[in-house]
Amino acid sequence: MTTRKVLTLTLVRNIADEVLMGLKKRGFGEGKWNGFGGKVEPGETIPQAAARELTEECGLRAHYLTKVGLLDFEFLNDPVIHEVHVFETREYSGTVVETEEMSPKWYKIEDIPFNEMWLDDPIWFPWYLKGGPQFYGYFLYKGFDTILKQELKSTDLP
Ligand SMILES: Nc1nc(SCCc2ccccc2)c2[nH]cnc2n1
């Protein structure tokens, strides 16, 4: 019997078309560069959680969020499916700060450190970078270094 853990992932783009990535300093995905995100708390909507996590993890306040994709991650022999709602913001305020969770850094698209990111990221990131269409991805992991099964398709997100 599988259960779903609803998570958010927000990518920040600046006017120079760079992407803000954070080096995860602890917890799930520690040591990997990623967007900003985490759990959805009771009583908050998914976009509210995405905006909160962004501010908590790098100090920026998103003025709006655009849904770019939905990713389901399953891990062999683990009943919890990670349902990751992926957003982008291009309009935000505040200044980028290092936090306990993340060391942020702006990356030119050609320099995105895929070899220091989750194994699935090079597969779906290009859909995000080319500006759509919205995507649905499913990845079945064995441990953290092997993808046994994957699916990626365009979709219309609610
Ligand atoms: N890019 C990416 N992100 C995640 S988890 C993102 C959501 C999250 C969860 C917990 C703490 C912070 C952020 C992944 N999982 C499996 N592949 C993956 N790729």
XYZ file of N, CA, C and O and ligand atoms in Angstrom:
651
model
N 0.864 -1.184 0.000
C 0.000 0.000 0.000
C 0.908 1.244 0.000
O 1.705 1.418 0.904
N 0.774 2.018 -1.093
C 1.659 3.185 -1.186
C 0.934 4.432 -0.647
O -0.293 4.536 -0.710
N 1.724 5.345 -0.070
C 1.160 6.645 0.307
C 1.974 7.711 -0.425
O 3.073 7.424 -0.909
N 1.422 8.912 -0.503
C 2.091 9.997 -1.223
C 2.543 11.074 -0.249
O 1.795 11.458 0.645
N 3.757 11.522 -0.475
C 4.270 12.646 0.300
C 4.335 13.815 -0.678
O 5.058 13.730 -1.689
N 3.574 14.859 -0.426
C 3.498 15.981 -1.355
C 4.611 16.977 -1.042
O 4.754 17.429 0.094
N 5.424 17.264 -2.048
C 6.587 18.135 -1.888
C 6.575 19.213 -2.957
O 5.900 19.080 -3.984
N 7.344 20.275 -2.719
C 7.451 21.334 -3.725
C 8.904 21.492 -4.157
O 9.825 21.127 -3.427
N 9.087 22.040 -5.358
C 10.416 22.345 -5.875
C 10.277 23.605 -6.717
O 9.489 23.622 -7.673
N 10.976 24.655 -6.332
C 10.858 25.930 -7.040
C 12.194 26.336 -7.652
O 13.221 26.331 -6.965
N 12.120 26.701 -8.936
C 13.300 27.156 -9.672
C 13.160 28.654 -9.898
O 12.094 29.142 -10.282
N 14.215 29.398 -9.619
C 14.210 30.853 -9.758
C 15.055 31.218 -10.965
O 16.165 30.715 -11.123
N 14.482 32.048 -11.855
C 15.181 32.489 -13.069
C 15.370 33.993 -12.958
O 14.441 34.710 -12.572
N 16.568 34.506 -13.296
C 16.761 35.966 -13.265
C 16.719 36.547 -14.678
O 16.582 35.816 -15.654
N 16.885 37.874 -14.760
C 16.708 38.512 -16.078
C 17.895 38.187 -16.992
O 17.827 38.403 -18.192
N 18.950 37.671 -16.435
C 20.080 37.205 -17.276
C 19.884 35.745 -17.672
O 20.786 35.118 -18.221
N 18.704 35.208 -17.374
C 18.329 33.831 -17.723
C 19.143 32.788 -16.966
O 19.255 31.642 -17.382
N 19.720 33.210 -15.830
C 20.414 32.235 -14.991
C 19.403 31.547 -14.074
O 18.300 32.071 -13.862
N 19.774 30.382 -13.551
C 18.915 29.623 -12.635
C 19.574 29.616 -11.259
O 20.779 29.349 -11.151
N 18.781 29.933 -10.225
C 19.314 29.888 -8.864
C 19.210 28.453 -8.347
O 18.125 27.873 -8.326
N 20.347 27.897 -8.015
C 20.379 26.552 -7.446
C 20.926 26.659 -6.026
O 21.660 27.581 -5.695
N 20.534 25.669 -5.185
C 21.057 25.654 -3.824
C 21.771 24.337 -3.570
O 21.280 23.283 -3.981
N 22.925 24.395 -2.915
C 23.602 23.171 -2.494
C 22.986 22.778 -1.149
O 23.057 23.539 -0.175
N 22.347 21.614 -1.128
C 21.621 21.163 0.071
C 22.629 20.810 1.141
O 23.494 19.945 0.957
N 22.552 21.472 2.289
C 23.570 21.317 3.346
C 23.231 20.206 4.332
O 24.095 19.758 5.086
N 21.960 19.747 4.352
C 21.579 18.682 5.290
C 20.262 18.082 4.841
O 19.581 18.625 3.976
N 19.938 16.946 5.405
C 18.644 16.296 5.137
C 18.603 15.611 3.786
O 19.620 15.307 3.182
N 17.363 15.474 3.287
C 17.115 14.707 2.070
C 17.773 15.398 0.878
O 17.540 16.574 0.665
N 18.629 14.680 0.185
C 19.301 15.254 -0.979
C 20.539 16.049 -0.615
O 21.058 16.836 -1.413
N 21.036 15.843 0.632
C 22.230 16.579 1.090
C 23.372 16.386 0.109
O 23.594 15.280 -0.380
N 24.088 17.453 -0.185
C 25.243 17.402 -1.073
C 24.899 17.551 -2.546
O 25.792 17.580 -3.399
N 23.603 17.645 -2.851
C 23.181 17.836 -4.241
C 22.737 19.279 -4.473
O 22.176 19.921 -3.553
N 22.976 19.789 -5.655
C 22.406 21.084 -6.078
C 20.968 20.840 -6.502
O 20.662 19.833 -7.158
N 20.091 21.738 -6.100
C 18.673 21.568 -6.408
C 17.977 22.918 -6.380
O 18.550 23.913 -5.939
N 16.732 22.902 -6.826
C 15.882 24.061 -6.584
C 15.530 24.065 -5.110
O 16.067 23.269 -4.321
N 14.580 24.931 -4.751
C 14.241 25.115 -3.344
C 12.878 24.473 -3.084
O 11.961 24.643 -3.905
N 12.750 23.797 -1.967
C 11.455 23.170 -1.716
C 11.477 22.288 -0.499
O 12.435 22.260 0.251
N 10.385 21.569 -0.357
C 10.239 20.670 0.788
C 8.792 20.283 0.971
O 8.033 20.226 0.002
N 8.439 20.047 2.211
C 7.115 19.477 2.517
C 6.010 20.535 2.444
O 6.249 21.732 2.616
N 4.798 20.063 2.210
C 3.592 20.897 2.296
C 3.014 20.654 3.693
O 2.713 19.517 4.045
N 2.896 21.725 4.479
C 2.396 21.585 5.857
C 0.866 21.553 5.849
O 0.237 22.112 4.934
N 0.260 20.939 6.861
C -1.214 20.960 6.946
C -1.732 22.400 6.935
O -1.117 23.282 7.553
N -2.807 22.622 6.178
C -3.432 23.950 6.204
C -2.883 24.893 5.160
O -3.387 26.017 5.019
N -1.824 24.477 4.431
C -1.328 25.377 3.364
C -1.546 24.718 1.995
O -1.546 23.494 1.871
N -1.729 25.574 1.024
C -1.850 25.057 -0.346
C -0.445 24.715 -0.847
O 0.557 25.144 -0.265
N -0.406 23.990 -1.968
C 0.894 23.610 -2.536
C 1.683 24.851 -2.969
O 2.858 24.991 -2.595
N 1.065 25.802 -3.679
C 1.834 27.013 -4.009
C 2.281 27.805 -2.774
O 3.385 28.365 -2.757
N 1.440 27.829 -1.736
C 1.846 28.525 -0.498
C 3.077 27.855 0.103
O 4.015 28.517 0.556
N 3.076 26.535 0.069
C 4.229 25.787 0.611
C 5.472 26.082 -0.218
O 6.561 26.301 0.339
N 5.300 26.147 -1.538
C 6.445 26.409 -2.421
C 7.040 27.782 -2.128
O 8.258 27.926 -1.980
N 6.155 28.771 -1.971
C 6.636 30.135 -1.697
C 7.322 30.203 -0.333
O 8.375 30.824 -0.181
N 6.731 29.518 0.663
C 7.314 29.514 2.018
C 8.704 28.883 2.006
O 9.664 29.433 2.566
N 8.793 27.712 1.371
C 10.084 27.002 1.356
C 11.138 27.835 0.640
O 12.304 27.880 1.066
N 10.747 28.512 -0.446
C 11.712 29.344 -1.172
C 12.289 30.414 -0.244
O 13.508 30.579 -0.141
N 11.385 31.094 0.468
C 11.853 32.171 1.353
C 12.711 31.611 2.482
O 13.784 32.135 2.793
N 12.264 30.518 3.087
C 13.020 29.909 4.204
C 14.414 29.475 3.755
O 15.379 29.562 4.504
N 14.515 28.986 2.517
C 15.767 28.351 2.081
C 16.737 29.299 1.396
O 17.930 29.020 1.335
N 16.233 30.437 0.856
C 17.199 31.345 0.200
C 16.891 32.820 0.381
O 17.630 33.656 -0.146
N 15.784 33.130 1.074
C 15.508 34.538 1.400
C 14.678 35.282 0.378
O 14.198 36.383 0.650
N 14.468 34.700 -0.798
C 13.685 35.413 -1.821
C 12.186 35.214 -1.584
O 11.745 34.165 -1.133
N 11.426 36.253 -1.911
C 9.963 36.165 -1.829
C 9.391 36.193 -3.244
O 9.557 37.192 -3.958
N 8.755 35.091 -3.660
C 8.195 35.007 -5.016
C 6.940 35.858 -5.104
O 6.085 35.797 -4.213
N 6.823 36.668 -6.173
C 5.594 37.459 -6.371
C 4.528 36.622 -7.063
O 3.341 36.856 -6.910
N 4.975 35.669 -7.868
C 4.024 34.688 -8.421
C 4.833 33.448 -8.752
O 6.060 33.493 -8.875
N 4.110 32.333 -8.851
C 4.740 31.052 -9.208
C 4.039 30.499 -10.431
O 2.821 30.592 -10.544
N 4.784 29.926 -11.336
C 4.227 29.262 -12.520
C 4.433 27.757 -12.363
O 5.538 27.327 -12.037
N 3.371 26.984 -12.559
C 3.509 25.514 -12.505
C 4.246 25.057 -13.759
O 3.831 25.431 -14.859
N 5.331 24.319 -13.606
C 6.041 23.834 -14.783
C 5.977 22.320 -14.921
O 6.086 21.806 -16.048
N 5.785 21.603 -13.813
C 5.748 20.151 -13.948
C 5.325 19.462 -12.678
O 5.202 20.074 -11.622
N 5.094 18.153 -12.831
C 4.764 17.285 -11.705
C 5.634 16.036 -11.833
O 5.681 15.432 -12.922
N 6.349 15.696 -10.778
C 7.250 14.541 -10.804
C 6.874 13.577 -9.689
O 6.717 13.996 -8.551
N 6.730 12.300 -10.041
C 6.513 11.253 -9.032
C 7.793 10.433 -8.918
O 8.305 9.928 -9.926
N 8.288 10.317 -7.688
C 9.489 9.514 -7.443
C 9.110 8.348 -6.540
O 8.558 8.555 -5.458
N 9.399 7.147 -7.038
C 9.194 5.950 -6.240
C 10.565 5.334 -5.977
O 11.452 5.376 -6.836
N 10.728 4.809 -4.763
C 11.993 4.163 -4.394
C 11.685 2.712 -4.073
O 10.780 2.442 -3.268
N 12.374 1.783 -4.722
C 12.114 0.352 -4.579
C 11.996 -0.026 -3.090
O 12.781 0.455 -2.259
N 10.945 -0.791 -2.778
C 10.705 -1.272 -1.411
C 10.378 -0.158 -0.420
O 10.454 -0.367 0.787
N 10.046 1.034 -0.928
C 9.631 2.126 -0.030
C 8.206 2.502 -0.424
O 7.962 2.860 -1.576
N 7.242 2.403 0.500
C 5.841 2.634 0.135
C 5.502 4.101 -0.102
O 4.425 4.421 -0.573
N 6.421 5.014 0.225
C 6.106 6.439 0.096
C 6.547 6.971 -1.274
O 7.734 6.955 -1.600
N 5.569 7.421 -2.050
C 5.876 8.057 -3.340
C 6.032 9.558 -3.107
O 5.171 10.185 -2.479
N 7.140 10.120 -3.574
C 7.343 11.569 -3.452
C 6.689 12.251 -4.644
O 7.115 12.056 -5.786
N 5.639 13.008 -4.376
C 4.909 13.739 -5.421
C 5.407 15.188 -5.396
O 5.084 15.948 -4.492
N 6.249 15.516 -6.375
C 6.948 16.806 -6.357
C 6.325 17.775 -7.363
O 6.329 17.513 -8.564
N 5.781 18.853 -6.852
C 5.163 19.895 -7.694
C 6.229 20.931 -8.010
O 6.764 21.559 -7.090
N 6.552 21.090 -9.289
C 7.662 21.939 -9.718
C 7.132 23.285 -10.210
O 6.204 23.341 -11.028
N 7.698 24.357 -9.677
C 7.299 25.719 -10.019
C 8.513 26.506 -10.490
O 9.650 26.143 -10.200
N 8.206 27.629 -11.207
C 9.243 28.599 -11.505
C 8.746 29.973 -11.057
O 7.542 30.255 -11.135
N 9.665 30.807 -10.611
C 9.355 32.221 -10.448
C 10.401 33.052 -11.173
O 11.581 32.703 -11.185
N 9.913 34.067 -11.848
C 10.793 35.035 -12.505
C 10.610 36.419 -11.912
O 11.248 37.374 -12.361
N 9.716 36.546 -10.958
C 9.474 37.856 -10.340
C 9.454 37.663 -8.836
O 8.599 36.952 -8.308
N 10.415 38.308 -8.160
C 10.609 38.052 -6.743
C 11.268 39.274 -6.117
O 11.776 40.154 -6.830
N 11.264 39.303 -4.767
C 11.961 40.399 -4.079
C 12.823 39.788 -2.983
O 12.751 38.591 -2.718
N 13.640 40.660 -2.341
C 14.550 40.187 -1.307
C 15.927 39.925 -1.898
O 16.143 40.052 -3.104
N 16.828 39.562 -1.030
C 18.193 39.243 -1.482
C 18.489 37.788 -1.133
O 18.018 37.276 -0.109
N 19.263 37.167 -2.003
C 19.625 35.761 -1.809
C 20.592 35.648 -0.631
O 21.579 36.382 -0.547
N 20.242 34.768 0.312
C 21.118 34.535 1.461
C 21.371 33.038 1.625
O 20.539 32.209 1.264
N 22.522 32.720 2.204
C 22.800 31.337 2.587
C 22.007 31.047 3.847
O 21.868 31.906 4.720
N 21.430 29.845 3.927
C 20.670 29.457 5.125
C 21.242 28.145 5.662
O 22.189 27.606 5.098
N 20.637 27.664 6.722
C 21.103 26.390 7.301
C 20.900 25.251 6.318
O 21.609 24.265 6.318
N 19.862 25.452 5.425
C 19.501 24.372 4.496
C 20.332 24.401 3.215
O 20.656 23.366 2.666
N 20.603 25.650 2.729
C 21.062 25.775 1.344
C 22.174 26.811 1.190
O 22.145 27.875 1.796
N 23.119 26.484 0.305
C 24.093 27.479 -0.164
C 23.723 27.833 -1.598
O 23.967 27.034 -2.500
N 23.113 28.994 -1.797
C 22.599 29.336 -3.135
C 23.682 29.863 -4.066
O 24.680 30.435 -3.620
N 23.451 29.659 -5.369
C 24.403 30.156 -6.378
C 23.661 30.280 -7.702
O 22.884 29.390 -8.063
N 23.903 31.381 -8.428
C 23.310 31.563 -9.758
C 24.118 30.799 -10.784
O 25.342 30.921 -10.817
N 23.447 30.019 -11.599
C 24.114 29.256 -12.662
C 23.629 29.692 -14.039
O 22.426 29.794 -14.271
N 24.589 29.942 -14.945
C 24.228 30.061 -16.362
C 23.705 28.691 -16.789
O 24.172 27.655 -16.317
N 22.762 28.680 -17.714
C 22.142 27.404 -18.133
C 23.204 26.396 -18.564
O 23.175 25.230 -18.170
N 24.228 26.882 -19.292
C 25.241 25.935 -19.797
C 26.130 25.392 -18.678
O 26.856 24.424 -18.876
N 26.039 25.989 -17.481
C 26.919 25.541 -16.386
C 26.182 24.757 -15.306
O 26.771 24.439 -14.269
N 24.880 24.479 -15.513
C 24.106 23.776 -14.470
C 24.823 22.472 -14.128
O 25.153 21.688 -15.021
N 25.114 22.247 -12.843
C 25.969 21.122 -12.416
C 25.223 19.794 -12.329
O 25.065 19.215 -11.249
N 24.777 19.283 -13.490
C 23.949 18.070 -13.470
C 24.650 16.893 -12.786
O 24.007 16.035 -12.181
N 26.014 16.877 -12.856
C 26.710 15.745 -12.243
C 26.714 15.814 -10.719
O 27.114 14.875 -10.043
N 26.219 16.933 -10.194
C 26.097 17.065 -8.726
C 24.630 17.264 -8.338
O 24.301 17.935 -7.361
N 23.745 16.736 -9.178
C 22.284 16.847 -8.940
C 21.676 15.470 -8.958
O 22.359 14.474 -9.192
N 20.374 15.386 -8.685
C 19.675 14.095 -8.743
C 19.801 13.524 -10.162
O 19.775 14.260 -11.138
N 19.868 12.197 -10.218
C 20.089 11.458 -11.464
C 19.021 11.746 -12.522
O 19.289 11.728 -13.716
N 17.786 12.064 -12.053
C 16.692 12.305 -13.001
C 16.724 13.716 -13.582
O 16.104 14.004 -14.597
N 17.434 14.612 -12.947
C 17.321 16.025 -13.333
C 17.717 16.309 -14.789
O 16.984 17.021 -15.486
N 18.815 15.697 -15.274
C 19.145 15.967 -16.690
C 18.061 15.494 -17.658
O 18.028 15.934 -18.801
N 17.164 14.630 -17.174
C 16.116 14.089 -18.045
C 14.957 15.074 -18.203
O 14.464 15.332 -19.288
N 14.532 15.697 -17.073
C 13.367 16.579 -17.193
C 13.736 18.081 -17.197
O 12.966 18.916 -17.673
N 14.932 18.422 -16.702
C 15.303 19.846 -16.661
C 15.206 20.523 -18.045
O 14.728 21.654 -18.142
N 15.647 19.839 -19.125
C 15.551 20.483 -20.454
C 14.123 20.887 -20.820
O 13.906 21.903 -21.474
N 13.118 20.121 -20.363
C 11.710 20.508 -20.615
C 11.426 21.821 -19.908
O 10.808 22.720 -20.467
N 11.930 21.920 -18.662
C 11.722 23.171 -17.926
C 12.449 24.314 -18.627
O 11.872 25.369 -18.895
N 13.735 24.070 -18.992
C 14.568 25.162 -19.515
C 14.039 25.696 -20.845
O 14.150 26.886 -21.132
N 13.428 24.841 -21.650
C 12.959 25.306 -22.966
C 11.584 25.978 -22.857
O 10.971 26.346 -23.844
N 11.106 26.070 -21.608
C 9.867 26.850 -21.415
C 8.613 26.071 -21.678
O 7.575 26.615 -22.036
N 8.689 24.746 -21.494
C 7.457 23.975 -21.551
C 7.460 23.027 -22.738
O 8.441 22.922 -23.439
N 6.379 22.343 -22.972
C 5.099 22.360 -22.241
C 5.263 21.786 -20.835
O 6.313 21.233 -20.492
N 4.197 21.965 -20.029
C 4.212 21.375 -18.694
C 4.427 19.872 -18.846
O 4.000 19.252 -19.818
N 5.135 19.312 -17.858
C 5.511 17.900 -17.988
C 5.057 17.099 -16.772
O 4.875 17.639 -15.686
N 4.858 15.792 -17.019
C 4.675 14.814 -15.949
C 5.800 13.797 -16.075
O 6.037 13.260 -17.172
N 6.492 13.571 -14.963
C 7.549 12.556 -14.991
C 7.376 11.565 -13.853
O 6.886 11.909 -12.779
N 7.724 10.311 -14.139
C 7.728 9.247 -13.126
C 9.092 8.577 -13.164
O 9.608 8.252 -14.244
N 9.690 8.428 -11.985
C 11.006 7.788 -11.910
C 10.974 6.768 -10.782
O 10.595 7.096 -9.655
N 11.366 5.522 -11.132
C 11.490 4.472 -10.118
C 12.970 4.288 -9.820
O 13.750 3.932 -10.718
N 13.350 4.597 -8.597
C 14.749 4.518 -8.170
C 15.011 3.190 -7.453
O 14.148 2.697 -6.699
N 16.234 2.683 -7.613
C 16.753 1.637 -6.736
C 17.922 2.301 -6.005
O 18.926 2.648 -6.637
N 17.732 2.508 -4.732
C 18.706 3.336 -4.010
C 18.620 4.751 -4.553
O 17.541 5.203 -4.966
N 19.765 5.456 -4.558
C 19.725 6.824 -5.069
C 20.520 6.959 -6.370
O 20.574 8.022 -6.971
N 21.180 5.855 -6.786
C 22.077 5.964 -7.942
C 21.620 5.193 -9.166
O 22.355 5.152 -10.160
N 20.424 4.586 -9.105
C 19.947 3.806 -10.255
C 18.488 4.114 -10.520
O 17.666 4.078 -9.598
N 18.177 4.438 -11.768
C 16.778 4.616 -12.176
C 16.386 3.367 -12.948
O 16.971 3.055 -13.989
N 15.415 2.614 -12.404
C 14.990 1.351 -13.022
C 13.960 1.582 -14.120
O 13.892 0.832 -15.083
N 13.145 2.608 -13.944
C 12.034 2.859 -14.876
C 11.788 4.364 -14.914
O 11.947 5.032 -13.888
N 11.427 4.869 -16.078
C 11.116 6.294 -16.137
C 10.070 6.556 -17.219
O 9.917 5.793 -18.169
N 9.353 7.648 -17.025
C 8.346 8.083 -17.987
C 8.392 9.603 -17.971
O 8.589 10.204 -16.910
N 8.250 10.260 -19.113
C 8.221 11.722 -19.156
C 7.346 12.132 -20.330
O 7.566 11.669 -21.452
N 6.304 12.904 -20.040
C 5.397 13.301 -21.126
C 4.865 14.697 -20.861
O 4.917 15.184 -19.717
N 4.343 15.318 -21.901
C 3.740 16.636 -21.702
C 2.344 16.437 -21.125
O 1.705 15.397 -21.323
N 1.902 17.425 -20.359
C 0.600 17.296 -19.711
C 0.046 18.688 -19.445
O 0.769 19.684 -19.593
N -1.229 18.750 -19.133
C -1.838 20.023 -18.690
C -2.061 19.919 -17.196
O -2.811 19.051 -16.749
N -1.362 20.763 -16.434
C -1.484 20.685 -14.980
C -2.683 21.500 -14.490
O -2.959 22.567 -15.026
N -3.393 20.965 -13.485
C -4.561 21.699 -12.951
C -4.165 22.988 -12.239
O -3.005 23.126 -11.829
N 15.400 17.801 -8.426
C 14.979 16.732 -7.695
N 14.447 16.960 -6.483
C 14.047 15.938 -5.736
S 13.333 16.208 -4.194
C 12.709 17.879 -4.407
C 11.783 18.252 -3.324
C 12.484 18.341 -2.005
C 12.249 17.363 -1.076
C 12.854 17.444 0.171
C 13.699 18.497 0.468
C 13.935 19.469 -0.478
C 13.333 19.388 -1.729
C 14.197 14.618 -6.214
N 13.901 13.401 -5.699
C 14.281 12.517 -6.618
N 14.797 13.123 -7.691
C 14.756 14.444 -7.462
N 15.136 15.499 -8.211
